[in-house]
PDB file of C-alpha atoms in Angstrom:
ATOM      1  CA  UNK F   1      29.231 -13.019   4.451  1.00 71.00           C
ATOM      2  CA  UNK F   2      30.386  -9.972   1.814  1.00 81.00           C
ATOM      3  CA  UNK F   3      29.318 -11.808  -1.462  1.00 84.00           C
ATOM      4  CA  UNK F   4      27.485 -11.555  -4.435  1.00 89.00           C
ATOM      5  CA  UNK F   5      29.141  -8.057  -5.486  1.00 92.00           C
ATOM      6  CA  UNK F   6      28.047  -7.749  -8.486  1.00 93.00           C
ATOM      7  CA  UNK F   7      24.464  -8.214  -7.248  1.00 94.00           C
ATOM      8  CA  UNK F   8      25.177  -5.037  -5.015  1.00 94.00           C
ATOM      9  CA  UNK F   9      26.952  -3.227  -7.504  1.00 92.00           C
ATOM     10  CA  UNK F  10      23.323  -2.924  -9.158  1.00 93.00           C
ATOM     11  CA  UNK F  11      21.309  -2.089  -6.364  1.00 94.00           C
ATOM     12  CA  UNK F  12      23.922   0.669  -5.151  1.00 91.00           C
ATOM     13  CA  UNK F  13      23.453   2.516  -9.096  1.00 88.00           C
ATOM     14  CA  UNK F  14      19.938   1.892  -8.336  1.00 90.00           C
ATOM     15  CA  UNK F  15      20.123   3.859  -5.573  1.00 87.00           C
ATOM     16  CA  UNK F  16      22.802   6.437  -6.185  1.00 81.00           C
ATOM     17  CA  UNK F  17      23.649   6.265  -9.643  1.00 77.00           C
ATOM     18  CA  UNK F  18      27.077   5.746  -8.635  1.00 80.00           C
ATOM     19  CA  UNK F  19      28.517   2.636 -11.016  1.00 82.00           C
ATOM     20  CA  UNK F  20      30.756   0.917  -9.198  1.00 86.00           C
ATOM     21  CA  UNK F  21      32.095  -0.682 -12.209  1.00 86.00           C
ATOM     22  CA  UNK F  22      34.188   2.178 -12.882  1.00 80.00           C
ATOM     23  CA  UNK F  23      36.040   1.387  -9.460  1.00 83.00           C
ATOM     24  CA  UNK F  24      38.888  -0.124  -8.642  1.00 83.00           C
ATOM     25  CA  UNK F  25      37.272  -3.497  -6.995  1.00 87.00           C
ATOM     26  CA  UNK F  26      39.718  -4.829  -4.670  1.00 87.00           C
ATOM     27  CA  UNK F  27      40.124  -1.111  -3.086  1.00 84.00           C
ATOM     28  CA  UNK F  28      36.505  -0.500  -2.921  1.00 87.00           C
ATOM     29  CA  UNK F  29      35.476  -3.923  -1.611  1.00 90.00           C
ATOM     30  CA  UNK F  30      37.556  -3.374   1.423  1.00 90.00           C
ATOM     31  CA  UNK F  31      36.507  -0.124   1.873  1.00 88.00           C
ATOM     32  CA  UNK F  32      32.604  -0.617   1.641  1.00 91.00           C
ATOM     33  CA  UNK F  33      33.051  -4.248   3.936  1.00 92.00           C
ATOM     34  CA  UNK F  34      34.594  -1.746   6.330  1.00 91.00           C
ATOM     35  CA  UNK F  35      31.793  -0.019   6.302  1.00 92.00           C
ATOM     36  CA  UNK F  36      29.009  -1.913   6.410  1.00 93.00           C
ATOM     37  CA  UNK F  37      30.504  -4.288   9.478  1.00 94.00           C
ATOM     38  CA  UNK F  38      30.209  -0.908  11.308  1.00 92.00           C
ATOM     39  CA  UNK F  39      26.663  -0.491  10.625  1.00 92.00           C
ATOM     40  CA  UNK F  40      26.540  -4.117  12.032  1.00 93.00           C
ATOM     41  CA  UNK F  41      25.718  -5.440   8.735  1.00 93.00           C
ATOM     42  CA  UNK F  42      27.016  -9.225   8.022  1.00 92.00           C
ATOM     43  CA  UNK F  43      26.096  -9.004   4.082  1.00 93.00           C
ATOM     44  CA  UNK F  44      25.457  -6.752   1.429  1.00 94.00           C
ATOM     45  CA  UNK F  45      21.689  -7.008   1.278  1.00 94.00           C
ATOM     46  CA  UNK F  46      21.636  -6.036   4.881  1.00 95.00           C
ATOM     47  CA  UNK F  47      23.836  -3.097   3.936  1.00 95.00           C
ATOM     48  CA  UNK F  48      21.462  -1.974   1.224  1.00 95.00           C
ATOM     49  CA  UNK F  49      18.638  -2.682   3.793  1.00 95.00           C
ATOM     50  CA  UNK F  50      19.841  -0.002   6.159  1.00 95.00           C
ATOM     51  CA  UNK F  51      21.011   2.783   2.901  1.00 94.00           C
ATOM     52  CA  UNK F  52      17.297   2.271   1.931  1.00 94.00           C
ATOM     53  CA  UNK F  53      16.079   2.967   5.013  1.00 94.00           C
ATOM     54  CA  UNK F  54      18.118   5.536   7.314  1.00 93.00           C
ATOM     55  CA  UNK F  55      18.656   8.765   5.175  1.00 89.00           C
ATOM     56  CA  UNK F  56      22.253   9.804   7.466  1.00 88.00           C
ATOM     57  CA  UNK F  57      23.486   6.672   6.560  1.00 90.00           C
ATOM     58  CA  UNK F  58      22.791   6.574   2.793  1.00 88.00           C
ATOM     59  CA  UNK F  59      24.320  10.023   2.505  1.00 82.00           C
ATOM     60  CA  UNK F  60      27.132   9.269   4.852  1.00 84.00           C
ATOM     61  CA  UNK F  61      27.849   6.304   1.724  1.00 86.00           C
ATOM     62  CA  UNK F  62      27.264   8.464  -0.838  1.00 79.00           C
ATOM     63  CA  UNK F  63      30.023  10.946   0.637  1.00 74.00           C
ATOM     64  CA  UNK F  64      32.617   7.683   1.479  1.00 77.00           C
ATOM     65  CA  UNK F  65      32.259   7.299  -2.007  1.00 73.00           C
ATOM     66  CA  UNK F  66      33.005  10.647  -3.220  1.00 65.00           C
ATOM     67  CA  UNK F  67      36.001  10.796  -0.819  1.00 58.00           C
ATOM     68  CA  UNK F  68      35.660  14.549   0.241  1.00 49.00           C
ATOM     69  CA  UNK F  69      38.331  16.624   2.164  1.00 47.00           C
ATOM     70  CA  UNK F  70      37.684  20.015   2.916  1.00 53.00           C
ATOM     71  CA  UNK F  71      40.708  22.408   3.648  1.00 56.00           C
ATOM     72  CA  UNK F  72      42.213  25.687   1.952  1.00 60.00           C
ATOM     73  CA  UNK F  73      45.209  25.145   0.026  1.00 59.00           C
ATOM     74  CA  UNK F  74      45.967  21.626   1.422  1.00 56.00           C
ATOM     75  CA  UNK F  75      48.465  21.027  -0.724  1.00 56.00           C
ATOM     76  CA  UNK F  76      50.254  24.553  -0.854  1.00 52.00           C
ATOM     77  CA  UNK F  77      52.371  23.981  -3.794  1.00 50.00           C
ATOM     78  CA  UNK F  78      49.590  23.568  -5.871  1.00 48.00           C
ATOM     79  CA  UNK F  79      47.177  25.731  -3.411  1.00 45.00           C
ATOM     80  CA  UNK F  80      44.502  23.232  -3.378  1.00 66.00           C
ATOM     81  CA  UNK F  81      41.852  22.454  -1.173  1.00 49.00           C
ATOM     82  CA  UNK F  82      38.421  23.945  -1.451  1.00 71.00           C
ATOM     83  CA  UNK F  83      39.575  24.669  -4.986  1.00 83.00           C
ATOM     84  CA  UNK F  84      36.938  26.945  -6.447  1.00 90.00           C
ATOM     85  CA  UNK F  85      37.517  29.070  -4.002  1.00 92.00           C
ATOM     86  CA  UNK F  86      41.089  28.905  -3.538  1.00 90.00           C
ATOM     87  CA  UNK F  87      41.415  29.290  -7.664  1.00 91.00           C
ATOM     88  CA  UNK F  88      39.189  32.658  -7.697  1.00 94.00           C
ATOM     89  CA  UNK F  89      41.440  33.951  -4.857  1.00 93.00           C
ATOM     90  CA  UNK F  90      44.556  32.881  -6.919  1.00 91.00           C
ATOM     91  CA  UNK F  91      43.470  34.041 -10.103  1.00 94.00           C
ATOM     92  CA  UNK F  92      42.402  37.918  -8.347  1.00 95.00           C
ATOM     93  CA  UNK F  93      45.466  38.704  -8.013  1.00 93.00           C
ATOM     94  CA  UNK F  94      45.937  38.692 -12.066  1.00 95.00           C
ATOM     95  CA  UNK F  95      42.360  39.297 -12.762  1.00 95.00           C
ATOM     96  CA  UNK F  96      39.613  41.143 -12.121  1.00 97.00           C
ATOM     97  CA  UNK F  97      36.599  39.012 -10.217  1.00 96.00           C
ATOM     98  CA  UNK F  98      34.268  39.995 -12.511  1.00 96.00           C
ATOM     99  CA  UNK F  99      35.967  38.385 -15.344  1.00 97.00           C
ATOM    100  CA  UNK F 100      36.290  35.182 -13.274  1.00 97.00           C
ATOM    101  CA  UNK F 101      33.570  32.210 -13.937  1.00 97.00           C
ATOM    102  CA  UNK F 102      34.145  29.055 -12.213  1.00 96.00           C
ATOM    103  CA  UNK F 103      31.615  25.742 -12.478  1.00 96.00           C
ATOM    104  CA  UNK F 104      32.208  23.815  -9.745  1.00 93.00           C
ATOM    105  CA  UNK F 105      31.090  20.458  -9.519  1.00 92.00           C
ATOM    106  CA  UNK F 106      30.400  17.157  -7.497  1.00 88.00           C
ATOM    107  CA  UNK F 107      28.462  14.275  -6.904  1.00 84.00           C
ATOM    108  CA  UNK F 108      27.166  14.595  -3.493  1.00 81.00           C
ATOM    109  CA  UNK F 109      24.699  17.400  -2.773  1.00 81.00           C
ATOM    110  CA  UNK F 110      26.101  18.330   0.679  1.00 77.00           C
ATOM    111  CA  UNK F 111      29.477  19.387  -0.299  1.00 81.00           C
ATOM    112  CA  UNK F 112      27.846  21.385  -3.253  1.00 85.00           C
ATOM    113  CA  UNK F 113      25.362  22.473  -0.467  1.00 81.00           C
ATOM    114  CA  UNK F 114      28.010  23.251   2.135  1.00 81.00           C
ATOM    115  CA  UNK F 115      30.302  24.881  -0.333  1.00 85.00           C
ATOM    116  CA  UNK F 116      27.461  27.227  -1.517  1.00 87.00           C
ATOM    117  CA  UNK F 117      27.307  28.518   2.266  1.00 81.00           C
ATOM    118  CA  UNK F 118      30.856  29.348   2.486  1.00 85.00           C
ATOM    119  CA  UNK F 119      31.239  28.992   6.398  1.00 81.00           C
ATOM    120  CA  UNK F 120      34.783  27.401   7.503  1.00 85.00           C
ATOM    121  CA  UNK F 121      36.843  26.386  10.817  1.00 84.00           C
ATOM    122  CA  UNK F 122      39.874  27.900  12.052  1.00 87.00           C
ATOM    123  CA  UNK F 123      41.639  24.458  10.922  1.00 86.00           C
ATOM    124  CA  UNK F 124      39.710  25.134   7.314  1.00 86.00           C
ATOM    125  CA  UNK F 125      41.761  27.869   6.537  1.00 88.00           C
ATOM    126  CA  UNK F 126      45.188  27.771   8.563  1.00 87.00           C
ATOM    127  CA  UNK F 127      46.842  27.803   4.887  1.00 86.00           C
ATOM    128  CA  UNK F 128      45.284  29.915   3.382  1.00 89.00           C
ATOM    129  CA  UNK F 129      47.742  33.111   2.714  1.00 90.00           C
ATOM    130  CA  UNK F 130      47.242  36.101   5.036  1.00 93.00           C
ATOM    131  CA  UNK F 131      46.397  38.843   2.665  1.00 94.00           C
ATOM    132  CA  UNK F 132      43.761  36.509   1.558  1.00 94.00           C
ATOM    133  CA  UNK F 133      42.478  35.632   4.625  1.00 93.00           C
ATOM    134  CA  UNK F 134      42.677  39.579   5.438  1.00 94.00           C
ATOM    135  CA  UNK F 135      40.549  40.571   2.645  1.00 95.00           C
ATOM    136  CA  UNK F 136      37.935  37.846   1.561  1.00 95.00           C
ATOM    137  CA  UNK F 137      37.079  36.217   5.317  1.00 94.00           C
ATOM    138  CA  UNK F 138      34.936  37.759   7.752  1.00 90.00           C
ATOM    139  CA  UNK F 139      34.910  36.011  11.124  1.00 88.00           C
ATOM    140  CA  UNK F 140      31.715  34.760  12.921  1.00 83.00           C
ATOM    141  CA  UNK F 141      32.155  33.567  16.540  1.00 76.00           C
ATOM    142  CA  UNK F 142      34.794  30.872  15.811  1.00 81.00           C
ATOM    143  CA  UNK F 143      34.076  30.333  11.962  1.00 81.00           C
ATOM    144  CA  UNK F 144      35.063  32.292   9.477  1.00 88.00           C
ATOM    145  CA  UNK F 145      32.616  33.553   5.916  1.00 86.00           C
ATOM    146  CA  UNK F 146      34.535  33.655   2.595  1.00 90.00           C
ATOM    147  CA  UNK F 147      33.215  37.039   0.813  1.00 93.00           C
ATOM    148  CA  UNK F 148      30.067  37.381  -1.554  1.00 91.00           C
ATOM    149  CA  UNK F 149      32.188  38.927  -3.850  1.00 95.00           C
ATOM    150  CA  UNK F 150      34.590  35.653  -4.232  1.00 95.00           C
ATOM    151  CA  UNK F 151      31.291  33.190  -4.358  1.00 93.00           C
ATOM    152  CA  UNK F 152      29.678  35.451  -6.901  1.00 95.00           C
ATOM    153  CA  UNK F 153      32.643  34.056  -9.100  1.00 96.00           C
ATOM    154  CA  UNK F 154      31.503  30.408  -8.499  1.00 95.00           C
ATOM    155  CA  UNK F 155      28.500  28.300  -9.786  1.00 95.00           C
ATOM    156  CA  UNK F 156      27.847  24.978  -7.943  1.00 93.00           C
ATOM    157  CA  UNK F 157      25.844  21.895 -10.206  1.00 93.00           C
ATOM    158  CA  UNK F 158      25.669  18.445  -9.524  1.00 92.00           C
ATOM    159  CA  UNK F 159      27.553  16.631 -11.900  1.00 93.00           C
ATOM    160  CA  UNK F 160      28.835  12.328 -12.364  1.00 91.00           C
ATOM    161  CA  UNK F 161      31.562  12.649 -13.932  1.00 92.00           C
ATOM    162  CA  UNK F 162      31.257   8.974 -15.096  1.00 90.00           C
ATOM    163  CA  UNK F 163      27.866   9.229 -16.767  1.00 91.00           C
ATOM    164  CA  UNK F 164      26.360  13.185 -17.472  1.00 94.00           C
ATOM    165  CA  UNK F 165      27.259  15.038 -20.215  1.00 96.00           C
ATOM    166  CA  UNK F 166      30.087  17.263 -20.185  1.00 97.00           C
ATOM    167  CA  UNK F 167      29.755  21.264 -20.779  1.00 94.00           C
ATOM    168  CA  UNK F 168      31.959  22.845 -23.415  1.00 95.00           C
ATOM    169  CA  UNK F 169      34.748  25.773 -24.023  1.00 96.00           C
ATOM    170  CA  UNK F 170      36.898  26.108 -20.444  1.00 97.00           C
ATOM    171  CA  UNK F 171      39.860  27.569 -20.157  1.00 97.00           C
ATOM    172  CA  UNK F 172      40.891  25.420 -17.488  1.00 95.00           C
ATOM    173  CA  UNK F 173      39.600  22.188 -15.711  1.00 95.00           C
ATOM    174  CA  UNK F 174      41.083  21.054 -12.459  1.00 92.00           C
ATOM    175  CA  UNK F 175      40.270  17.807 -11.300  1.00 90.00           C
ATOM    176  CA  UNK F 176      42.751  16.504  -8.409  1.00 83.00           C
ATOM    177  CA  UNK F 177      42.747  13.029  -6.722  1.00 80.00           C
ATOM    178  CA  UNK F 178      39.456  11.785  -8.344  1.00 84.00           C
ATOM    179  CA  UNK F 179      40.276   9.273 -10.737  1.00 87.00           C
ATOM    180  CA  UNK F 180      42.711   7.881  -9.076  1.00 84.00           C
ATOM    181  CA  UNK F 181      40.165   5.919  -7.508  1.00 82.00           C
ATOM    182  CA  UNK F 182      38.809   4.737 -10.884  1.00 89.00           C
ATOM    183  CA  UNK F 183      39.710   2.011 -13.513  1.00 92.00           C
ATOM    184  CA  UNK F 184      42.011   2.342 -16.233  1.00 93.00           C
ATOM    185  CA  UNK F 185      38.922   1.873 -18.536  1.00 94.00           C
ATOM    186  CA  UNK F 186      37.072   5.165 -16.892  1.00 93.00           C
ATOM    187  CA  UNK F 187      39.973   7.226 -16.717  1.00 94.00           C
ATOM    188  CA  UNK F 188      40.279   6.784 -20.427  1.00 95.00           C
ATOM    189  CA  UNK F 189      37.095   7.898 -20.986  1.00 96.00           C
ATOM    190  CA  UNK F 190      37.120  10.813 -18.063  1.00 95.00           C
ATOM    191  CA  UNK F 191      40.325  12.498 -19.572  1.00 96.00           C
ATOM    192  CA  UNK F 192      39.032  12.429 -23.007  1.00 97.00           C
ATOM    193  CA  UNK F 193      35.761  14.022 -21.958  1.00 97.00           C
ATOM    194  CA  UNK F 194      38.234  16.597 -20.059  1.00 97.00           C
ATOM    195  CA  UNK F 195      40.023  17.087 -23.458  1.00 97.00           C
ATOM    196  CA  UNK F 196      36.711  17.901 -26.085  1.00 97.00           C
ATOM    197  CA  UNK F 197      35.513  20.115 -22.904  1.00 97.00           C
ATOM    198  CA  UNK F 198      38.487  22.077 -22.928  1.00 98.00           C
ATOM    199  CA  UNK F 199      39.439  24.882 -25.823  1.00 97.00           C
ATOM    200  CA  UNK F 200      42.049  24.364 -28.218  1.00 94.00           C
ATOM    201  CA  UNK F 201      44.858  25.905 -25.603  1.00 95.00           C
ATOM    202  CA  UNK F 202      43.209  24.453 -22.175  1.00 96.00           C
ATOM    203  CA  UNK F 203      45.131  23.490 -19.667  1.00 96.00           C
ATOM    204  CA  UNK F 204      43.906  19.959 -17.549  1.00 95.00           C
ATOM    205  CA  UNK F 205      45.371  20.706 -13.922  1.00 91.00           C
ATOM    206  CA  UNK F 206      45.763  16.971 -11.885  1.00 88.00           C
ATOM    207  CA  UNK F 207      46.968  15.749  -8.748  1.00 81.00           C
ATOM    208  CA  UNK F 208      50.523  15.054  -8.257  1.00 78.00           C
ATOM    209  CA  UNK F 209      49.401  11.354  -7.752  1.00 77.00           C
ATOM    210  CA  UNK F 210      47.681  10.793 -11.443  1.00 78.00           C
TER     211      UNK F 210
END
């Protein structure tokens, strides 16, 4: 039986650092049961059990936390997907790449890890506009390689947005369909992190949603 959340609240930030506290409960309850019935677990312990012990799965959790989707300009008005990416190749067309520098961050390793490599499907980067596509993708076999030149613009670091200290002086921060997942309590504290990181005319670009 799913009880004693609060118990596995703990033992998950143990583990991951990830405070569930900061979550909406009744959405992330249903979404972690979900879960952890399919890993034939009958109880949280169990569940915590099997993240302790089988590496795939514990980074398979730590990714259905995180709530990743990755595809180029996924929501075209807004050309967002990928974003780091998709914002160098938006902002080259107004300045030059060498005056672009992008941190990009995340939570879970492998996206940072995967988005480092630069190596997309076919479906990836159906959006993504032609002359783009034409100028900073090179394909391999059925893949496609965004350009040096456009990932010398980004730097990748781990970052928890509910807990790590924020860096200082952007321009711009984008930060689309994160908090909506959050409390009222964190997104308080989230956006005004967001506001002392930003300079005195930054611009805070959300999702359509928040």
């Amino acid at each position: 039986m799913f009880d004693n959340y609060e118990k596995f609240k703990k033992d998950v930030y143990a583990l991951t650092k990830i405070d569930l506290n900061y979550y909406k409960e009744k959405q992330m309850r249903r979404r972690i049961d979900t879960i952890a019935t399919k890993h034939g677990c009958s109880n949280y312990d169990e569940y915590i059990r099997v993240l302790k012990t089988d590496k795939d799965k514990f980074e398979a959790f730590v990714n259905f936390l995180t709530i990743n989707v990755s595809e180029f300009y996924r929501n075209p008005d807004q050309w967002t997907g990928d974003e780091p990416y998709s914002l160098v190749m938006a902002l080259s067309k107004h300045i030059p790449l060498s005056n672009i520098h992008i941190t990009a961050t995340d939570l879970d390793k492998q996206v940072l890890q995967k988005a480092q490599v630069g190596l997309y499907n076919e479906k990836s980067i159906a959006n993504v506009p032609p002359e783009f596509k034409r100028k900073y993708f090179k394909q391999i076999g059925k893949s496609f390689q965004i350009s040096d030149e456009i990932k010398r613009c980004v730097t990748f670091k781990e970052h928890n947005l509910l807990k790590d200290p924020y860096p200082r002086d952007f321009d711009m921060i984008l930060c689309r369909n994160v908090v909506i997942y959050f409390t009222d309590d964190a997104k308080d504290m989230i956006y005004k992190n967001f506001h002392q990181s930003l300079k005195s005319h930054g611009v805070l670009f959300i999702g359509s949603t928040e």
